[in-house]
Tab-separated table of C-alpha atoms and ligand atoms in Angstrom:
chain	number	residue	atom	x	y	z
A	1	MET	CA	48.498	-5.208	-27.825
A	2	GLU	CA	49.790	-4.065	-24.445
A	3	ASN	CA	53.121	-3.354	-25.983
A	4	LYS	CA	55.266	-2.014	-23.142
A	5	SER	CA	58.139	-1.022	-25.348
A	6	GLN	CA	55.862	1.071	-27.491
A	7	ILE	CA	54.505	2.874	-24.480
A	8	ALA	CA	58.007	3.596	-23.296
A	9	ASN	CA	58.872	4.679	-26.771
A	10	CYS	CA	56.113	7.236	-26.800
A	11	LYS	CA	57.337	8.963	-23.693
A	12	SER	CA	59.457	11.121	-25.917
A	13	GLN	CA	57.485	14.095	-27.141
A	14	ILE	CA	58.313	13.370	-30.770
A	15	PRO	CA	57.054	9.950	-31.700
A	16	GLU	CA	59.431	7.964	-33.792
A	17	MET	CA	57.171	7.447	-36.660
A	18	ALA	CA	59.181	4.903	-38.548
A	19	ASN	CA	59.162	2.441	-35.645
A	20	LYS	CA	55.442	2.390	-35.194
A	21	ASP	CA	53.028	-0.219	-36.357
A	22	TYR	CA	49.607	1.391	-36.319
A	23	TYR	CA	47.908	-1.944	-37.087
A	24	ASN	CA	49.552	-3.417	-34.041
A	25	THR	CA	48.569	-0.387	-31.950
A	26	LEU	CA	44.911	-0.883	-32.818
A	27	GLY	CA	45.228	-4.685	-32.680
A	28	ILE	CA	43.933	-5.214	-36.199
A	29	LYS	CA	45.100	-6.959	-39.339
A	30	LYS	CA	46.712	-5.228	-42.305
A	31	ASP	CA	43.620	-5.858	-44.388
A	32	ALA	CA	41.171	-4.573	-41.756
A	33	LYS	CA	38.116	-2.799	-43.122
A	34	ALA	CA	37.199	0.780	-42.213
A	35	ASP	CA	34.476	-0.484	-39.846
A	36	ASP	CA	36.895	-2.746	-37.976
A	37	ILE	CA	39.355	0.120	-37.609
A	38	LYS	CA	36.639	2.324	-36.139
A	39	LYS	CA	35.447	-0.370	-33.728
A	40	ALA	CA	38.959	-1.118	-32.526
A	41	TYR	CA	39.655	2.542	-32.092
A	42	ARG	CA	36.500	3.221	-30.074
A	43	ARG	CA	37.180	0.325	-27.754
A	44	LEU	CA	40.781	1.365	-27.103
A	45	ALA	CA	40.012	5.063	-26.841
A	46	ARG	CA	37.458	4.329	-24.120
A	47	LYS	CA	39.859	2.072	-22.307
A	48	HIS	CA	42.764	4.519	-22.255
A	49	HIS	CA	40.881	7.785	-22.051
A	50	PRO	CA	42.551	10.126	-19.520
A	51	ASP	CA	39.212	10.733	-17.848
A	52	VAL	CA	38.868	7.031	-17.170
A	53	ASN	CA	42.485	6.765	-16.005
A	54	PRO	CA	43.208	9.890	-13.996
A	55	ASN	CA	46.877	10.441	-13.159
A	56	ASP	CA	47.940	7.515	-15.303
A	57	LYS	CA	50.763	8.660	-17.588
A	58	ALA	CA	51.021	5.302	-19.334
A	59	ALA	CA	47.329	5.313	-20.253
A	60	GLU	CA	47.669	8.860	-21.461
A	61	GLU	CA	50.511	7.953	-23.778
A	62	LYS	CA	48.655	4.901	-24.958
A	63	PHE	CA	45.633	7.044	-25.711
A	64	LYS	CA	47.689	9.464	-27.803
A	65	GLU	CA	49.096	6.552	-29.688
A	66	VAL	CA	45.707	5.016	-30.396
A	67	GLN	CA	44.469	8.396	-31.527
A	68	GLU	CA	47.418	8.800	-33.846
A	69	ALA	CA	47.038	5.317	-35.314
A	70	TYR	CA	43.375	5.865	-35.941
A	71	ASP	CA	43.871	9.223	-37.583
A	72	VAL	CA	46.195	7.679	-40.126
A	73	LEU	CA	44.441	4.365	-40.734
A	74	SER	CA	40.951	5.863	-40.938
A	75	ASP	CA	42.021	8.194	-43.708
A	76	GLU	CA	42.302	6.334	-46.970
A	77	LYS	CA	45.053	8.532	-48.346
A	78	LYS	CA	47.104	8.554	-45.149
A	79	ARG	CA	46.710	4.809	-44.780
A	80	LYS	CA	48.062	4.346	-48.273
A	81	VAL	CA	51.112	6.414	-47.344
A	82	PHE	CA	51.626	4.358	-44.204
A	83	ASP	CA	51.212	1.068	-46.040
A	84	ARG	CA	53.740	2.113	-48.605
A	85	PHE	CA	56.401	3.803	-46.474
A	86	GLY	CA	55.852	2.190	-43.100
A	87	TYR	CA	55.199	5.568	-41.524
A	88	TYR	CA	53.157	8.652	-42.264
A	89	ASN	CA	54.129	12.183	-43.169
A	90	ASP	CA	51.989	14.883	-44.764
A	91	ASN	CA	54.589	15.472	-47.446
A	92	LEU	CA	54.538	11.934	-48.697
A	93	ASP	CA	52.632	11.048	-51.816
A	94	PRO	CA	51.637	7.378	-51.901
A	95	ASP	CA	51.563	7.411	-55.700
A	96	SER	CA	54.986	8.939	-56.111
A	97	PRO	CA	58.093	6.808	-56.304
A	98	PHE	CA	59.952	9.561	-54.521
A	99	SER	CA	59.597	10.405	-50.893
A	100	ALA	CA	59.963	14.150	-50.943
A	101	GLY	CA	60.749	15.617	-47.556
A	102	ALA	CA	60.263	12.304	-45.856
A	103	SER	CA	63.525	12.619	-44.014
A	104	SER	CA	62.670	15.953	-42.442
A	105	GLY	CA	61.517	14.177	-39.331
A	106	ALA	CA	58.431	16.368	-39.261
A	107	ASN	CA	56.077	15.248	-36.616
A	108	ALA	CA	52.829	14.213	-38.208
A	109	TYR	CA	51.222	14.489	-34.801
A	110	ASP	CA	51.399	17.410	-32.551
A	111	PHE	CA	49.573	17.043	-29.261
A	112	SER	CA	51.166	20.087	-27.776
A	113	GLY	CA	47.864	21.929	-28.020
A	114	PHE	CA	46.318	19.513	-25.588
A	115	ASN	CA	46.791	19.341	-21.926
A	116	PHE	CA	46.416	15.791	-20.734
A	117	GLU	CA	46.996	16.618	-17.106
A	118	PRO	CA	43.855	15.632	-15.236
A	119	GLY	CA	42.440	18.774	-13.690
A	120	GLY	CA	44.740	20.904	-15.817
A	121	SER	CA	43.338	24.308	-16.536
A	122	GLY	CA	40.688	23.743	-19.122
A	123	GLY	CA	42.667	20.977	-20.729
A	124	SER	CA	40.481	18.148	-19.633
A	125	SER	CA	37.279	19.799	-20.702
A	126	SER	CA	38.513	21.019	-24.063
A	127	PHE	CA	39.762	17.506	-24.567
A	128	ARG	CA	36.378	16.125	-23.664
A	129	ASP	CA	34.646	18.548	-25.964
A	130	ILE	CA	36.744	17.466	-28.911
A	131	PHE	CA	36.368	13.755	-28.368
A	132	SER	CA	33.018	13.581	-26.695
A	133	ASP	CA	31.331	12.382	-29.860
A	134	LEU	CA	33.325	9.157	-29.577
A	135	PHE	CA	31.707	8.090	-26.373
A	136	GLY	CA	28.069	8.159	-27.218
A	137	GLY	CA	25.955	8.093	-24.107
A	138	ALA	CA	28.699	6.542	-22.021
A	139	ARG	CA	30.250	9.845	-21.063
A	140	GLN	CA	28.123	12.901	-21.511
A	141	PRO	CA	29.775	16.281	-21.854
A	142	PRO	CA	28.919	18.526	-18.917
A	143	PRO	CA	25.423	19.913	-19.412
A	144	GLU	CA	25.142	23.358	-20.896
A	145	PRO	CA	23.786	25.602	-18.151
A	146	PRO	CA	20.086	26.206	-18.709
A	147	ARG	CA	19.233	29.392	-20.516
A	148	PRO	CA	17.302	31.660	-18.176
A	149	LEU	CA	13.623	32.117	-18.950
A	150	PRO	CA	11.507	35.212	-18.387
A	151	LYS	CA	10.380	35.087	-14.789
A	152	LYS	CA	7.812	37.199	-12.972
A	153	GLY	CA	9.225	38.901	-9.881
A	154	LYS	CA	8.309	37.708	-6.398
A	155	ASP	CA	5.660	39.511	-4.364
A	156	ILE	CA	6.596	41.651	-1.387
A	157	GLU	CA	4.478	41.859	1.766
A	158	ILE	CA	4.768	44.829	4.104
A	159	PRO	CA	2.805	45.273	7.342
A	160	LEU	CA	1.156	48.636	7.961
A	161	ALA	CA	-0.358	49.861	11.231
A	162	LEU	CA	-3.313	52.211	10.961
A	163	SER	CA	-5.831	53.686	13.355
A	164	PHE	CA	-9.453	52.625	13.685
A	165	GLU	CA	-10.491	55.912	12.057
A	166	GLU	CA	-8.012	55.427	9.168
A	167	SER	CA	-9.401	51.974	8.545
A	168	PHE	CA	-12.833	53.572	8.287
A	169	THR	CA	-11.895	56.420	5.959
A	170	GLY	CA	-9.161	54.720	3.991
A	171	LEU	CA	-5.684	56.159	3.637
A	172	THR	CA	-3.372	57.357	0.905
A	173	THR	CA	0.266	57.608	1.846
A	174	ASN	CA	3.832	57.056	0.665
A	175	ILE	CA	5.922	54.215	2.024
A	176	THR	CA	9.544	53.244	1.430
A	177	VAL	CA	9.867	49.878	-0.274
A	178	ASN	CA	13.153	47.992	-0.653
A	179	ARG	CA	12.443	46.239	-3.909
A	180	SER	CA	14.401	45.373	-7.052
A	181	GLU	CA	14.306	46.024	-10.745
A	182	GLN	CA	15.339	44.050	-13.806
A	183	CYS	CA	19.088	44.509	-14.309
A	184	SER	CA	19.744	47.102	-16.979
A	185	ARG	CA	22.923	45.393	-18.165
A	186	CYS	CA	21.782	41.809	-18.680
A	187	GLN	CA	18.024	42.463	-18.928
A	188	GLY	CA	17.561	39.987	-16.118
A	189	ALA	CA	19.387	37.067	-17.734
A	190	GLY	CA	22.000	37.085	-14.957
A	191	ASP	CA	24.800	36.836	-17.502
A	192	THR	CA	25.875	38.545	-20.663
A	193	GLY	CA	26.707	35.378	-22.575
A	194	GLY	CA	30.224	34.993	-21.171
A	195	PRO	CA	32.067	31.693	-20.648
A	196	VAL	CA	30.589	28.842	-18.615
A	197	VAL	CA	32.024	28.827	-15.098
A	198	VAL	CA	31.487	26.976	-11.850
A	199	CYS	CA	28.461	28.568	-10.165
A	200	PRO	CA	29.843	30.928	-7.491
A	201	THR	CA	26.647	30.750	-5.448
A	202	CYS	CA	26.827	27.019	-4.761
A	203	LYS	CA	30.522	26.485	-5.633
A	204	GLY	CA	29.422	23.970	-8.228
A	205	THR	CA	27.471	21.689	-5.885
A	206	GLY	CA	24.077	22.719	-7.265
A	207	GLN	CA	22.773	22.982	-3.702
A	208	VAL	CA	22.643	25.836	-1.246
A	209	LEU	CA	21.974	25.735	2.491
A	210	ARG	CA	18.937	27.505	3.827
A	211	THR	CA	18.272	28.161	7.465
A	212	GLY	CA	14.697	27.716	8.587
A	213	GLY	CA	14.406	28.454	12.265
A	214	ARG	CA	16.973	26.228	13.946
A	215	LEU	CA	17.074	23.802	11.034
A	216	GLN	CA	19.344	23.904	8.050
A	217	PHE	CA	18.262	22.265	4.857
A	218	SER	CA	19.736	22.186	1.391
A	219	GLN	CA	17.907	23.519	-1.582
A	220	THR	CA	18.458	23.529	-5.329
A	221	CYS	CA	20.718	26.463	-6.127
A	222	PRO	CA	18.502	29.171	-7.616
A	223	ASP	CA	21.311	30.697	-9.665
A	224	CYS	CA	22.229	27.607	-11.702
A	225	GLU	CA	19.035	25.535	-11.356
A	226	GLY	CA	21.111	22.896	-9.586
A	227	THR	CA	23.537	22.259	-12.454
A	228	GLY	CA	26.525	23.772	-10.628
A	229	ARG	CA	27.523	25.607	-13.766
A	230	ARG	CA	26.432	28.856	-15.225
A	231	ARG	CA	27.649	31.551	-17.532
A	232	GLN	CA	29.933	34.164	-16.029
A	233	PRO	CA	27.592	36.210	-13.807
A	234	CYS	CA	26.667	39.704	-14.953
A	235	SER	CA	28.943	42.190	-13.218
A	236	LEU	CA	26.174	44.695	-12.482
A	237	CYS	CA	23.731	42.352	-10.726
A	238	SER	CA	26.216	39.616	-9.686
A	239	GLY	CA	24.117	37.179	-11.661
A	240	LYS	CA	20.875	37.834	-9.809
A	241	GLY	CA	19.203	39.374	-12.860
A	242	VAL	CA	17.823	42.174	-10.717
A	243	THR	CA	19.355	45.152	-8.964
A	244	PRO	CA	18.160	46.549	-5.627
A	245	LYS	CA	16.030	49.665	-5.657
A	246	THR	CA	14.686	51.667	-2.741
A	247	GLU	CA	11.530	53.367	-3.851
A	248	GLN	CA	8.859	55.651	-2.415
A	249	VAL	CA	5.606	53.977	-3.347
A	250	LYS	CA	2.260	55.725	-3.117
A	251	ILE	CA	-0.273	53.379	-1.607
A	252	ARG	CA	-4.023	53.720	-1.333
A	253	ILE	CA	-5.644	51.779	1.478
A	254	PRO	CA	-9.370	51.532	0.766
A	255	ALA	CA	-11.976	52.391	3.384
A	256	GLY	CA	-13.146	49.322	5.257
A	257	VAL	CA	-9.910	47.371	5.706
A	258	ASP	CA	-9.597	45.338	8.889
A	259	THR	CA	-6.694	43.704	10.675
A	260	GLY	CA	-5.292	41.095	8.266
A	261	SER	CA	-6.557	42.703	5.055
A	262	ARG	CA	-4.137	42.397	2.137
A	263	VAL	CA	-4.060	45.425	-0.125
A	264	ARG	CA	-2.459	44.800	-3.501
A	265	ILE	CA	-0.289	47.445	-5.138
A	266	PRO	CA	0.362	46.034	-8.626
A	267	LYS	CA	3.907	45.664	-9.985
A	268	LYS	CA	5.696	47.119	-6.977
A	269	GLY	CA	7.167	43.786	-5.855
A	270	GLN	CA	10.550	42.365	-6.895
A	271	GLY	CA	11.686	43.026	-10.450
A	272	GLY	CA	10.901	40.538	-13.210
A	273	ARG	CA	13.545	38.993	-15.449
A	274	LEU	CA	13.907	39.076	-19.218
A	275	GLY	CA	10.946	41.362	-19.689
A	276	ALA	CA	8.581	39.535	-17.342
A	277	GLU	CA	6.418	41.606	-15.023
A	278	PRO	CA	7.509	42.608	-11.533
A	279	GLY	CA	5.732	40.963	-8.622
A	280	ASP	CA	3.106	42.811	-6.593
A	281	LEU	CA	3.369	44.674	-3.336
A	282	PHE	CA	0.939	43.591	-0.647
A	283	ILE	CA	0.167	45.805	2.338
A	284	LEU	CA	-0.902	43.737	5.323
A	285	THR	CA	-3.011	46.023	7.512
A	286	ASN	CA	-3.048	45.988	11.297
A	287	VAL	CA	-5.839	48.165	12.699
A	288	GLY	CA	-5.481	49.657	16.176
A	289	LYS	CA	-8.138	49.400	18.908
A	290	HIS	CA	-10.571	52.242	19.555
A	291	ARG	CA	-11.356	53.626	22.984
A	292	TYR	CA	-15.063	52.725	22.806
A	293	PHE	CA	-15.912	51.368	19.374
A	294	THR	CA	-15.434	47.732	18.530
A	295	ARG	CA	-15.840	46.083	15.158
A	296	LYS	CA	-17.356	42.758	14.106
A	297	GLY	CA	-17.468	42.264	10.346
A	298	ASP	CA	-18.632	45.579	8.967
A	299	ASN	CA	-20.710	46.428	12.073
A	300	ILE	CA	-19.640	48.771	14.832
A	301	TYR	CA	-20.582	48.263	18.485
A	302	VAL	CA	-20.651	50.854	21.224
A	303	THR	CA	-22.033	50.906	24.781
A	304	VAL	CA	-23.650	54.142	25.968
A	305	PRO	CA	-24.749	54.920	29.550
A	306	ILE	CA	-28.185	56.429	30.244
A	307	THR	CA	-29.756	57.604	33.491
A	308	VAL	CA	-32.591	55.909	35.348
A	309	ALA	CA	-34.933	58.730	34.436
A	310	GLU	CA	-33.927	58.621	30.733
A	311	ALA	CA	-34.573	54.897	30.699
A	312	ALA	CA	-37.896	55.175	32.543
A	313	LEU	CA	-39.299	58.222	30.847
A	314	GLY	CA	-37.730	57.994	27.391
A	315	THR	CA	-35.767	60.749	25.667
A	316	LYS	CA	-33.524	61.643	22.746
A	317	ILE	CA	-29.791	61.386	23.333
A	318	GLU	CA	-26.659	61.970	21.310
A	319	VAL	CA	-24.457	58.953	20.641
A	320	PRO	CA	-20.983	58.830	19.078
A	321	THR	CA	-20.373	57.387	15.626
A	322	VAL	CA	-17.074	57.182	13.768
A	323	GLU	CA	-18.317	60.081	11.641
A	324	GLY	CA	-19.458	62.246	14.564
A	325	ARG	CA	-22.548	62.531	16.735
A	326	ALA	CA	-25.896	60.997	15.901
A	327	GLN	CA	-29.332	61.294	17.507
A	328	LEU	CA	-30.842	58.231	19.145
A	329	LYS	CA	-34.393	58.035	20.479
A	330	ILE	CA	-34.655	56.188	23.796
A	331	PRO	CA	-38.207	55.000	24.321
A	332	SER	CA	-39.782	55.009	27.784
A	333	SER	CA	-39.266	51.850	29.873
A	334	THR	CA	-35.946	51.051	28.189
A	335	VAL	CA	-34.045	48.354	30.062
A	336	SER	CA	-30.344	48.119	30.688
A	337	GLY	CA	-28.546	46.183	27.901
A	338	GLN	CA	-31.129	47.023	25.261
A	339	LYS	CA	-29.618	47.429	21.765
A	340	PHE	CA	-30.530	50.002	19.142
A	341	ARG	CA	-29.515	49.909	15.525
A	342	LEU	CA	-28.229	52.895	13.571
A	343	SER	CA	-28.694	51.569	10.084
A	344	GLY	CA	-25.901	52.105	7.557
A	345	ARG	CA	-23.550	53.709	10.085
A	346	GLY	CA	-21.016	50.843	10.107
A	347	PHE	CA	-17.959	50.203	7.942
A	348	PRO	CA	-18.072	50.371	4.181
A	349	SER	CA	-17.890	46.908	2.647
A	350	LEU	CA	-14.531	46.141	1.004
A	351	ARG	CA	-16.253	44.026	-1.622
A	352	ASN	CA	-18.918	46.592	-2.435
A	353	PRO	CA	-18.105	50.111	-1.176
A	354	SER	CA	-21.687	51.267	-1.779
A	355	LEU	CA	-22.813	48.935	1.031
A	356	ARG	CA	-22.255	49.710	4.679
A	357	GLY	CA	-22.621	47.844	7.931
A	358	ASP	CA	-24.678	49.110	10.878
A	359	GLN	CA	-23.829	50.590	14.230
A	360	PHE	CA	-25.340	48.986	17.316
A	361	VAL	CA	-25.754	51.047	20.466
A	362	GLU	CA	-26.197	49.153	23.702
A	363	VAL	CA	-27.522	51.238	26.586
A	364	GLN	CA	-26.473	50.679	30.166
A	365	ILE	CA	-28.488	52.303	32.952
A	366	ALA	CA	-26.066	54.208	35.156
A	367	LEU	CA	-27.069	54.674	38.802
A	368	PRO	CA	-26.729	58.207	40.129
A	369	ARG	CA	-24.520	58.701	43.136
A	370	VAL	CA	-27.131	59.521	45.789
A	371	ILE	CA	-25.730	61.973	48.313
A	372	SER	CA	-28.338	64.518	49.382
A	373	GLU	CA	-31.064	63.754	51.951
A	374	GLU	CA	-33.581	65.353	49.580
A	375	THR	CA	-32.856	62.798	46.839
A	376	LYS	CA	-33.056	59.937	49.326
A	377	GLU	CA	-36.492	61.141	50.414
A	378	ILE	CA	-37.667	61.336	46.770
A	379	LEU	CA	-36.500	57.755	46.209
A	380	ARG	CA	-38.399	56.498	49.280
A	381	GLN	CA	-41.539	58.136	47.932
A	382	PHE	CA	-40.811	56.592	44.523
A	383	GLU	CA	-40.648	53.146	46.117
A	384	LYS	CA	-44.005	53.662	47.858
A	385	ALA	CA	-45.592	54.714	44.578
A	386	ASN	CA	-44.095	51.728	42.725
A	387	PRO	CA	-44.387	48.835	45.198
A	388	GLU	CA	-43.753	45.968	42.774
A	389	ASN	CA	-40.960	43.505	43.576
A	390	PRO	CA	-38.610	43.004	40.544
A	391	ARG	CA	-37.645	39.520	41.898
A	392	LYS	CA	-41.242	38.323	41.950
A	393	ALA	CA	-40.755	36.315	38.740
A	394	MET	CA	-38.105	34.293	40.614
A	395	GLY	CA	-40.669	33.328	43.268
A	396	LEU	CA	-39.132	35.659	45.848
A	397	GLU	CA	-40.998	38.070	48.161
B	401	ZN	ZN1	24.587	27.172	-8.234
B	402	ZN	ZN1	22.746	41.833	-14.678
């Protein structure tokens, strides 16, 4: 079977048909059945396939020869011609006593359309495509790149600083968002059905490097789903399926947001693909501090100074609220640190805007700066009139 002279013989581009014994090439007997011919052919084709023997000219020639022998012997009519004349030519009629045109030397086999050079431009793959059915599961053709599916766009998150007052009233404003939209040329497919090419994003490896902090890690290539192959990328979006778009987006921040609230602006995230919805835009709020109000939940806290006399005698004072001044009644004998509630004067609830928190006012008794002799004399008299020791409860005199 390993007939060296035949291999050498085949080096010439035009096989010398008359000298060939196709039965010998396939290693079968003259009376071999169709099944035997097929089996022999499959075995030899696998053995000498150029993909199995890269850069092996001899194997390549052998493969051509096996292919040629099989083509003739597997075809009943051609085999008859070969059996009768000892070679095959399309112009020969096995049932005719004459061999019309047999001497023309026409080459029954023309492999010039194939490029057997391993790695030759497209040759190897077109070759594989044509013969891939011979190899069953042993040698799969390269996988067809996956067809893109409709895909919802990713969400975008943008931080937004706002004042304490703005967080109380809510805010409507325009912001600039760098987002994307479904590509108008490929409708988000990333290609327009062109030829399959090596994925330019990952150079065919199916993996891309991502940098996370100081670490680099590889990730499945998002543009070819890790197959390393894709259809020629769309020229408008470079295969991304979306095109960048800078857009002024009107946003409405509801009253009651706090630091860390996420406000959703529907469909203003990254563009979707193949008709799928865009992602959402999320505004992440960061509320500034107030000079004297603080917030806990939906309640507002403020500390207000009062005088000794106001605390002792009781009065009505004005206190600040986020919405302006409010009246607060200070009863007589109020102590420092006492808290008063202004019901419903806190933040509106984000979950239920008809509900509101409260405002708590803590009073601190502020001592007057005593300068005049007259005031000092009044205080001495005050002490005589109120002789009780405030430290008595601690057992002190
Ligand atoms: Zn890729
Ligand atoms: Zn496109």
